[in-house]
Amino acid sequence: NAGVTQTPKFQVLKTGQSMTLQCAQDMNHNSMYWYRQDPGMGLRLIYYSASEGTTDKGEVPNGYNVSRLNKREFSLRLESAAPSQTSVYFCASSGATLSGNTIYFGEGSWLTVV
Amino acid sequence: GQQLNQSPQSMFIQEGEDVSMNCTSSSIFNTWLWYKQEPGEGPVLLIALYKAGELTSNGRLTAQFGITRKDSFLNISASIPSDVGIYFCAGQRRGTYKYIFGTGTRLKVLA
């Protein structure tokens, strides 16, 4: 009953450090997403991958890179972390049901950049 | 980026009361989704709607896909303390991979 699994749960980085957030889904979904959630801002899309082998920018892609490693895994990399990237990050995957599409979220990764 | 207009932003209610919240958009959607998020957790899917006018229940929760396809409603009946959390709506337009999210309704239930 894993669904969408993301690691790490918590991370503290120093400004300028790099790190990768890992995400895997076991629902055989084609599409995967990375969002950030900040107080009062709702969920903002960073990058998404409509299908294996493709990635596209969302509304706040600056400072991030992504890799769709295979159908299951979609990672988010911060090359040089900045305090403005302090946020909660959610990975999600989307697939079709008999009725239509649905998106499911991981439990979140709390990132603090000092 | 685009966000859905979700109201109210917050609600303080007494246990046992019914709750109503809604989301509106300037665009037509073919999918409306409702989520609940508790502190320290990710959003959890409550109800999915795929047809205009559709009314779907999940226990004490009932959601409707608006006839105009530009809005959706969530009702919670006989609220209990564990209903506390943030409720989000999300919409998806036909032929796109992106989902648009509301800014959330923060619900607090007073016992």
mmCIF file with all atom_site columns, N, CA and C in Angstrom, chain A residues 9 31 33 35 37 41-43 45 48 50 57 59 90 94 97 99-107 110, chain B residues 1-3 31 33 35 37 39-45 48 50 88 90 92 96-99 101-103:
data_model
loop_
_atom_site.group_PDB
_atom_site.id
_atom_site.type_symbol
_atom_site.label_atom_id
_atom_site.label_alt_id
_atom_site.label_comp_id
_atom_site.label_asym_id
_atom_site.label_entity_id
_atom_site.label_seq_id
_atom_site.pdbx_PDB_ins_code
_atom_site.Cartn_x
_atom_site.Cartn_y
_atom_site.Cartn_z
_atom_site.occupancy
_atom_site.B_iso_or_equiv
_atom_site.pdbx_formal_charge
_atom_site.auth_seq_id
_atom_site.auth_comp_id
_atom_site.auth_asym_id
_atom_site.auth_atom_id
_atom_site.pdbx_PDB_model_num
ATOM 1   N N  . LYS A 1 9   ? 12.502  12.686 4.415   1.00 0.00 ? 9   LYS A N  1
ATOM 2   C CA . LYS A 1 9   ? 11.363  13.366 5.016   1.00 0.00 ? 9   LYS A CA 1
ATOM 3   C C  . LYS A 1 9   ? 11.769  14.768 5.486   1.00 0.00 ? 9   LYS A C  1
ATOM 4   N N  . SER A 1 31  ? 2.322   9.729  -15.438 1.00 0.00 ? 31  SER A N  1
ATOM 5   C CA . SER A 1 31  ? 2.707   11.112 -15.145 1.00 0.00 ? 31  SER A CA 1
ATOM 6   C C  . SER A 1 31  ? 3.154   11.277 -13.705 1.00 0.00 ? 31  SER A C  1
ATOM 7   N N  . TYR A 1 33  ? 4.983   14.376 -10.848 1.00 0.00 ? 33  TYR A N  1
ATOM 8   C CA . TYR A 1 33  ? 5.048   15.819 -10.607 1.00 0.00 ? 33  TYR A CA 1
ATOM 9   C C  . TYR A 1 33  ? 5.863   16.116 -9.357  1.00 0.00 ? 33  TYR A C  1
ATOM 10  N N  . TYR A 1 35  ? 5.882   19.384 -6.639  1.00 0.00 ? 35  TYR A N  1
ATOM 11  C CA . TYR A 1 35  ? 5.288   20.625 -6.189  1.00 0.00 ? 35  TYR A CA 1
ATOM 12  C C  . TYR A 1 35  ? 6.049   21.127 -4.971  1.00 0.00 ? 35  TYR A C  1
ATOM 13  N N  . GLN A 1 37  ? 5.148   23.653 -1.513  1.00 0.00 ? 37  GLN A N  1
ATOM 14  C CA . GLN A 1 37  ? 4.027   24.236 -0.784  1.00 0.00 ? 37  GLN A CA 1
ATOM 15  C C  . GLN A 1 37  ? 4.579   25.209 0.238   1.00 0.00 ? 37  GLN A C  1
ATOM 16  N N  . MET A 1 41  ? 0.562   30.108 -0.166  1.00 0.00 ? 41  MET A N  1
ATOM 17  C CA . MET A 1 41  ? 0.820   30.057 -1.618  1.00 0.00 ? 41  MET A CA 1
ATOM 18  C C  . MET A 1 41  ? 0.189   28.838 -2.268  1.00 0.00 ? 41  MET A C  1
ATOM 19  N N  . GLY A 1 42  ? -0.312  27.929 -1.509  1.00 0.00 ? 42  GLY A N  1
ATOM 20  C CA . GLY A 1 42  ? -0.870  26.731 -2.110  1.00 0.00 ? 42  GLY A CA 1
ATOM 21  C C  . GLY A 1 42  ? 0.212   25.856 -2.713  1.00 0.00 ? 42  GLY A C  1
ATOM 22  N N  . LEU A 1 43  ? -0.183  24.941 -3.551  1.00 0.00 ? 43  LEU A N  1
ATOM 23  C CA . LEU A 1 43  ? 0.744   24.026 -4.222  1.00 0.00 ? 43  LEU A CA 1
ATOM 24  C C  . LEU A 1 43  ? 1.164   24.628 -5.562  1.00 0.00 ? 43  LEU A C  1
ATOM 25  N N  . LEU A 1 45  ? 3.560   24.101 -8.990  1.00 0.00 ? 45  LEU A N  1
ATOM 26  C CA . LEU A 1 45  ? 4.206   23.067 -9.780  1.00 0.00 ? 45  LEU A CA 1
ATOM 27  C C  . LEU A 1 45  ? 5.622   23.495 -10.160 1.00 0.00 ? 45  LEU A C  1
ATOM 28  N N  . TYR A 1 48  ? 7.142   18.674 -14.155 1.00 0.00 ? 48  TYR A N  1
ATOM 29  C CA . TYR A 1 48  ? 6.356   17.467 -14.288 1.00 0.00 ? 48  TYR A CA 1
ATOM 30  C C  . TYR A 1 48  ? 6.898   16.619 -15.434 1.00 0.00 ? 48  TYR A C  1
ATOM 31  N N  . ALA A 1 50  ? 5.160   14.057 -18.103 1.00 0.00 ? 50  ALA A N  1
ATOM 32  C CA . ALA A 1 50  ? 3.913   13.493 -18.606 1.00 0.00 ? 50  ALA A CA 1
ATOM 33  C C  . ALA A 1 50  ? 4.029   11.988 -18.843 1.00 0.00 ? 50  ALA A C  1
ATOM 34  N N  . LYS A 1 57  ? 8.807   22.089 -17.634 1.00 0.00 ? 57  LYS A N  1
ATOM 35  C CA . LYS A 1 57  ? 8.803   23.052 -16.553 1.00 0.00 ? 57  LYS A CA 1
ATOM 36  C C  . LYS A 1 57  ? 7.374   23.361 -16.120 1.00 0.00 ? 57  LYS A C  1
ATOM 37  N N  . GLU A 1 59  ? 5.446   26.092 -13.052 1.00 0.00 ? 59  GLU A N  1
ATOM 38  C CA . GLU A 1 59  ? 5.412   27.547 -12.863 1.00 0.00 ? 59  GLU A CA 1
ATOM 39  C C  . GLU A 1 59  ? 6.596   28.102 -12.078 1.00 0.00 ? 59  GLU A C  1
ATOM 40  N N  . PHE A 1 90  ? 6.416   18.185 -2.420  1.00 0.00 ? 90  PHE A N  1
ATOM 41  C CA . PHE A 1 90  ? 5.574   17.010 -2.608  1.00 0.00 ? 90  PHE A CA 1
ATOM 42  C C  . PHE A 1 90  ? 5.780   16.435 -4.001  1.00 0.00 ? 90  PHE A C  1
ATOM 43  N N  . SER A 1 94  ? 0.120   10.614 -11.365 1.00 0.00 ? 94  SER A N  1
ATOM 44  C CA . SER A 1 94  ? -1.240  10.670 -11.895 1.00 0.00 ? 94  SER A CA 1
ATOM 45  C C  . SER A 1 94  ? -1.456  9.575  -12.919 1.00 0.00 ? 94  SER A C  1
ATOM 46  N N  . THR A 1 97  ? -8.133  6.284  -14.139 1.00 0.00 ? 97  THR A N  1
ATOM 47  C CA . THR A 1 97  ? -9.015  5.257  -13.607 1.00 0.00 ? 97  THR A CA 1
ATOM 48  C C  . THR A 1 97  ? -10.055 4.982  -14.683 1.00 0.00 ? 97  THR A C  1
ATOM 49  N N  . SER A 1 99  ? -12.929 6.062  -14.717 1.00 0.00 ? 99  SER A N  1
ATOM 50  C CA . SER A 1 99  ? -13.733 7.268  -14.894 1.00 0.00 ? 99  SER A CA 1
ATOM 51  C C  . SER A 1 99  ? -12.919 8.449  -15.412 1.00 0.00 ? 99  SER A C  1
ATOM 52  N N  . GLY A 1 100 ? -11.676 8.565  -14.994 1.00 0.00 ? 100 GLY A N  1
ATOM 53  C CA . GLY A 1 100 ? -10.880 9.719  -15.378 1.00 0.00 ? 100 GLY A CA 1
ATOM 54  C C  . GLY A 1 100 ? -9.558  9.723  -14.636 1.00 0.00 ? 100 GLY A C  1
ATOM 55  N N  . ASN A 1 101 ? -8.855  10.845 -14.730 1.00 0.00 ? 101 ASN A N  1
ATOM 56  C CA . ASN A 1 101 ? -7.535  10.946 -14.114 1.00 0.00 ? 101 ASN A CA 1
ATOM 57  C C  . ASN A 1 101 ? -7.616  11.320 -12.650 1.00 0.00 ? 101 ASN A C  1
ATOM 58  N N  . THR A 1 102 ? -6.637  10.859 -11.880 1.00 0.00 ? 102 THR A N  1
ATOM 59  C CA . THR A 1 102 ? -6.538  11.209 -10.468 1.00 0.00 ? 102 THR A CA 1
ATOM 60  C C  . THR A 1 102 ? -5.073  11.387 -10.126 1.00 0.00 ? 102 THR A C  1
ATOM 61  N N  . ILE A 1 103 ? -4.776  12.297 -9.229  1.00 0.00 ? 103 ILE A N  1
ATOM 62  C CA . ILE A 1 103 ? -3.400  12.543 -8.814  1.00 0.00 ? 103 ILE A CA 1
ATOM 63  C C  . ILE A 1 103 ? -3.260  12.203 -7.343  1.00 0.00 ? 103 ILE A C  1
ATOM 64  N N  . TYR A 1 104 ? -2.164  11.489 -7.022  1.00 0.00 ? 104 TYR A N  1
ATOM 65  C CA . TYR A 1 104 ? -1.888  11.061 -5.657  1.00 0.00 ? 104 TYR A CA 1
ATOM 66  C C  . TYR A 1 104 ? -0.556  11.643 -5.206  1.00 0.00 ? 104 TYR A C  1
ATOM 67  N N  . PHE A 1 105 ? -0.498  11.996 -3.920  1.00 0.00 ? 105 PHE A N  1
ATOM 68  C CA . PHE A 1 105 ? 0.664   12.671 -3.372  1.00 0.00 ? 105 PHE A CA 1
ATOM 69  C C  . PHE A 1 105 ? 1.458   11.784 -2.420  1.00 0.00 ? 105 PHE A C  1
ATOM 70  N N  . GLY A 1 106 ? 2.762   12.067 -2.349  1.00 0.00 ? 106 GLY A N  1
ATOM 71  C CA . GLY A 1 106 ? 3.582   11.504 -1.305  1.00 0.00 ? 106 GLY A CA 1
ATOM 72  C C  . GLY A 1 106 ? 3.376   12.268 -0.004  1.00 0.00 ? 106 GLY A C  1
ATOM 73  N N  . GLU A 1 107 ? 4.123   11.879 1.017   1.00 0.00 ? 107 GLU A N  1
ATOM 74  C CA . GLU A 1 107 ? 3.921   12.464 2.345   1.00 0.00 ? 107 GLU A CA 1
ATOM 75  C C  . GLU A 1 107 ? 4.689   13.756 2.560   1.00 0.00 ? 107 GLU A C  1
ATOM 76  N N  . TRP A 1 110 ? 10.370  17.992 4.035   1.00 0.00 ? 110 TRP A N  1
ATOM 77  C CA . TRP A 1 110 ? 10.543  19.315 4.616   1.00 0.00 ? 110 TRP A CA 1
ATOM 78  C C  . TRP A 1 110 ? 12.004  19.735 4.459   1.00 0.00 ? 110 TRP A C  1
ATOM 79  N N  . GLY B 2 1   ? 1.212   31.779 -11.439 1.00 0.00 ? 1   GLY B N  1
ATOM 80  C CA . GLY B 2 1   ? 0.485   30.685 -12.022 1.00 0.00 ? 1   GLY B CA 1
ATOM 81  C C  . GLY B 2 1   ? -0.972  30.707 -11.627 1.00 0.00 ? 1   GLY B C  1
ATOM 82  N N  . GLN B 2 2   ? -1.787  29.993 -12.389 1.00 0.00 ? 2   GLN B N  1
ATOM 83  C CA . GLN B 2 2   ? -3.209  29.995 -12.105 1.00 0.00 ? 2   GLN B CA 1
ATOM 84  C C  . GLN B 2 2   ? -3.521  29.197 -10.859 1.00 0.00 ? 2   GLN B C  1
ATOM 85  N N  . GLN B 2 3   ? -4.413  29.713 -10.044 1.00 0.00 ? 3   GLN B N  1
ATOM 86  C CA . GLN B 2 3   ? -4.940  28.973 -8.912  1.00 0.00 ? 3   GLN B CA 1
ATOM 87  C C  . GLN B 2 3   ? -6.441  29.123 -8.901  1.00 0.00 ? 3   GLN B C  1
ATOM 88  N N  . THR B 2 31  ? -12.258 17.490 -14.816 1.00 0.00 ? 31  THR B N  1
ATOM 89  C CA . THR B 2 31  ? -12.024 16.720 -13.591 1.00 0.00 ? 31  THR B CA 1
ATOM 90  C C  . THR B 2 31  ? -11.950 17.682 -12.424 1.00 0.00 ? 31  THR B C  1
ATOM 91  N N  . LEU B 2 33  ? -11.198 17.395 -8.176  1.00 0.00 ? 33  LEU B N  1
ATOM 92  C CA . LEU B 2 33  ? -10.756 16.526 -7.103  1.00 0.00 ? 33  LEU B CA 1
ATOM 93  C C  . LEU B 2 33  ? -10.761 17.294 -5.788  1.00 0.00 ? 33  LEU B C  1
ATOM 94  N N  . TYR B 2 35  ? -9.232  17.168 -1.739  1.00 0.00 ? 35  TYR B N  1
ATOM 95  C CA . TYR B 2 35  ? -8.218  16.567 -0.875  1.00 0.00 ? 35  TYR B CA 1
ATOM 96  C C  . TYR B 2 35  ? -8.332  17.139 0.535   1.00 0.00 ? 35  TYR B C  1
ATOM 97  N N  . GLN B 2 37  ? -5.640  17.711 3.858   1.00 0.00 ? 37  GLN B N  1
ATOM 98  C CA . GLN B 2 37  ? -4.253  17.661 4.301   1.00 0.00 ? 37  GLN B CA 1
ATOM 99  C C  . GLN B 2 37  ? -4.191  17.947 5.791   1.00 0.00 ? 37  GLN B C  1
ATOM 100 N N  . PRO B 2 39  ? -1.657  18.287 9.335   1.00 0.00 ? 39  PRO B N  1
ATOM 101 C CA . PRO B 2 39  ? -0.301  18.791 9.610   1.00 0.00 ? 39  PRO B CA 1
ATOM 102 C C  . PRO B 2 39  ? 0.752   17.707 9.456   1.00 0.00 ? 39  PRO B C  1
ATOM 103 N N  . GLY B 2 40  ? 1.813   18.036 8.729   1.00 0.00 ? 40  GLY B N  1
ATOM 104 C CA . GLY B 2 40  ? 2.909   17.106 8.562   1.00 0.00 ? 40  GLY B CA 1
ATOM 105 C C  . GLY B 2 40  ? 2.654   15.983 7.570   1.00 0.00 ? 40  GLY B C  1
ATOM 106 N N  . GLU B 2 41  ? 1.560   16.072 6.845   1.00 0.00 ? 41  GLU B N  1
ATOM 107 C CA . GLU B 2 41  ? 1.218   15.007 5.903   1.00 0.00 ? 41  GLU B CA 1
ATOM 108 C C  . GLU B 2 41  ? 0.999   15.568 4.504   1.00 0.00 ? 41  GLU B C  1
ATOM 109 N N  . GLY B 2 42  ? 0.937   14.672 3.532   1.00 0.00 ? 42  GLY B N  1
ATOM 110 C CA . GLY B 2 42  ? 0.595   15.088 2.186   1.00 0.00 ? 42  GLY B CA 1
ATOM 111 C C  . GLY B 2 42  ? -0.906  15.099 1.986   1.00 0.00 ? 42  GLY B C  1
ATOM 112 N N  . PRO B 2 43  ? -1.372  15.771 0.929   1.00 0.00 ? 43  PRO B N  1
ATOM 113 C CA . PRO B 2 43  ? -2.809  15.770 0.629   1.00 0.00 ? 43  PRO B CA 1
ATOM 114 C C  . PRO B 2 43  ? -3.303  14.355 0.334   1.00 0.00 ? 43  PRO B C  1
ATOM 115 N N  . VAL B 2 44  ? -4.464  14.035 0.884   1.00 0.00 ? 44  VAL B N  1
ATOM 116 C CA . VAL B 2 44  ? -5.074  12.724 0.684   1.00 0.00 ? 44  VAL B CA 1
ATOM 117 C C  . VAL B 2 44  ? -6.371  12.902 -0.096  1.00 0.00 ? 44  VAL B C  1
ATOM 118 N N  . LEU B 2 45  ? -6.526  12.136 -1.141  1.00 0.00 ? 45  LEU B N  1
ATOM 119 C CA . LEU B 2 45  ? -7.709  12.239 -1.990  1.00 0.00 ? 45  LEU B CA 1
ATOM 120 C C  . LEU B 2 45  ? -8.966  11.837 -1.234  1.00 0.00 ? 45  LEU B C  1
ATOM 121 N N  . ALA B 2 48  ? -13.336 12.218 -6.134  1.00 0.00 ? 48  ALA B N  1
ATOM 122 C CA . ALA B 2 48  ? -13.019 12.559 -7.517  1.00 0.00 ? 48  ALA B CA 1
ATOM 123 C C  . ALA B 2 48  ? -14.319 12.692 -8.301  1.00 0.00 ? 48  ALA B C  1
ATOM 124 N N  . TYR B 2 50  ? -16.019 13.571 -12.300 1.00 0.00 ? 50  TYR B N  1
ATOM 125 C CA . TYR B 2 50  ? -15.629 13.571 -13.702 1.00 0.00 ? 50  TYR B CA 1
ATOM 126 C C  . TYR B 2 50  ? -16.727 14.012 -14.660 1.00 0.00 ? 50  TYR B C  1
ATOM 127 N N  . PHE B 2 88  ? -8.389  20.978 0.072   1.00 0.00 ? 88  PHE B N  1
ATOM 128 C CA . PHE B 2 88  ? -8.000  21.561 -1.210  1.00 0.00 ? 88  PHE B CA 1
ATOM 129 C C  . PHE B 2 88  ? -8.883  21.015 -2.320  1.00 0.00 ? 88  PHE B C  1
ATOM 130 N N  . ALA B 2 90  ? -8.906  20.641 -6.616  1.00 0.00 ? 90  ALA B N  1
ATOM 131 C CA . ALA B 2 90  ? -8.001  20.610 -7.761  1.00 0.00 ? 90  ALA B CA 1
ATOM 132 C C  . ALA B 2 90  ? -8.821  20.358 -9.012  1.00 0.00 ? 90  ALA B C  1
ATOM 133 N N  . GLN B 2 92  ? -8.615  19.734 -13.438 1.00 0.00 ? 92  GLN B N  1
ATOM 134 C CA . GLN B 2 92  ? -7.791  19.426 -14.606 1.00 0.00 ? 92  GLN B CA 1
ATOM 135 C C  . GLN B 2 92  ? -8.615  19.656 -15.865 1.00 0.00 ? 92  GLN B C  1
ATOM 136 N N  . THR B 2 96  ? -4.825  18.075 -20.892 1.00 0.00 ? 96  THR B N  1
ATOM 137 C CA . THR B 2 96  ? -3.623  18.591 -20.244 1.00 0.00 ? 96  THR B CA 1
ATOM 138 C C  . THR B 2 96  ? -3.163  17.621 -19.165 1.00 0.00 ? 96  THR B C  1
ATOM 139 N N  . TYR B 2 97  ? -1.894  17.740 -18.796 1.00 0.00 ? 97  TYR B N  1
ATOM 140 C CA . TYR B 2 97  ? -1.354  16.914 -17.725 1.00 0.00 ? 97  TYR B CA 1
ATOM 141 C C  . TYR B 2 97  ? -1.309  17.644 -16.394 1.00 0.00 ? 97  TYR B C  1
ATOM 142 N N  . LYS B 2 98  ? -1.490  18.960 -16.440 1.00 0.00 ? 98  LYS B N  1
ATOM 143 C CA . LYS B 2 98  ? -1.357  19.750 -15.221 1.00 0.00 ? 98  LYS B CA 1
ATOM 144 C C  . LYS B 2 98  ? -2.666  19.786 -14.453 1.00 0.00 ? 98  LYS B C  1
ATOM 145 N N  . TYR B 2 99  ? -2.526  19.893 -13.134 1.00 0.00 ? 99  TYR B N  1
ATOM 146 C CA . TYR B 2 99  ? -3.653  20.105 -12.250 1.00 0.00 ? 99  TYR B CA 1
ATOM 147 C C  . TYR B 2 99  ? -3.520  21.498 -11.645 1.00 0.00 ? 99  TYR B C  1
ATOM 148 N N  . PHE B 2 101 ? -4.667  23.928 -8.477  1.00 0.00 ? 101 PHE B N  1
ATOM 149 C CA . PHE B 2 101 ? -5.107  23.734 -7.096  1.00 0.00 ? 101 PHE B CA 1
ATOM 150 C C  . PHE B 2 101 ? -5.684  25.009 -6.495  1.00 0.00 ? 101 PHE B C  1
ATOM 151 N N  . GLY B 2 102 ? -6.637  24.831 -5.595  1.00 0.00 ? 102 GLY B N  1
ATOM 152 C CA . GLY B 2 102 ? -7.120  25.921 -4.782  1.00 0.00 ? 102 GLY B CA 1
ATOM 153 C C  . GLY B 2 102 ? -6.134  26.205 -3.661  1.00 0.00 ? 102 GLY B C  1
ATOM 154 N N  . THR B 2 103 ? -6.305  27.339 -2.997  1.00 0.00 ? 103 THR B N  1
ATOM 155 C CA . THR B 2 103 ? -5.396  27.726 -1.922  1.00 0.00 ? 103 THR B CA 1
ATOM 156 C C  . THR B 2 103 ? -5.789  27.097 -0.589  1.00 0.00 ? 103 THR B C  1
#
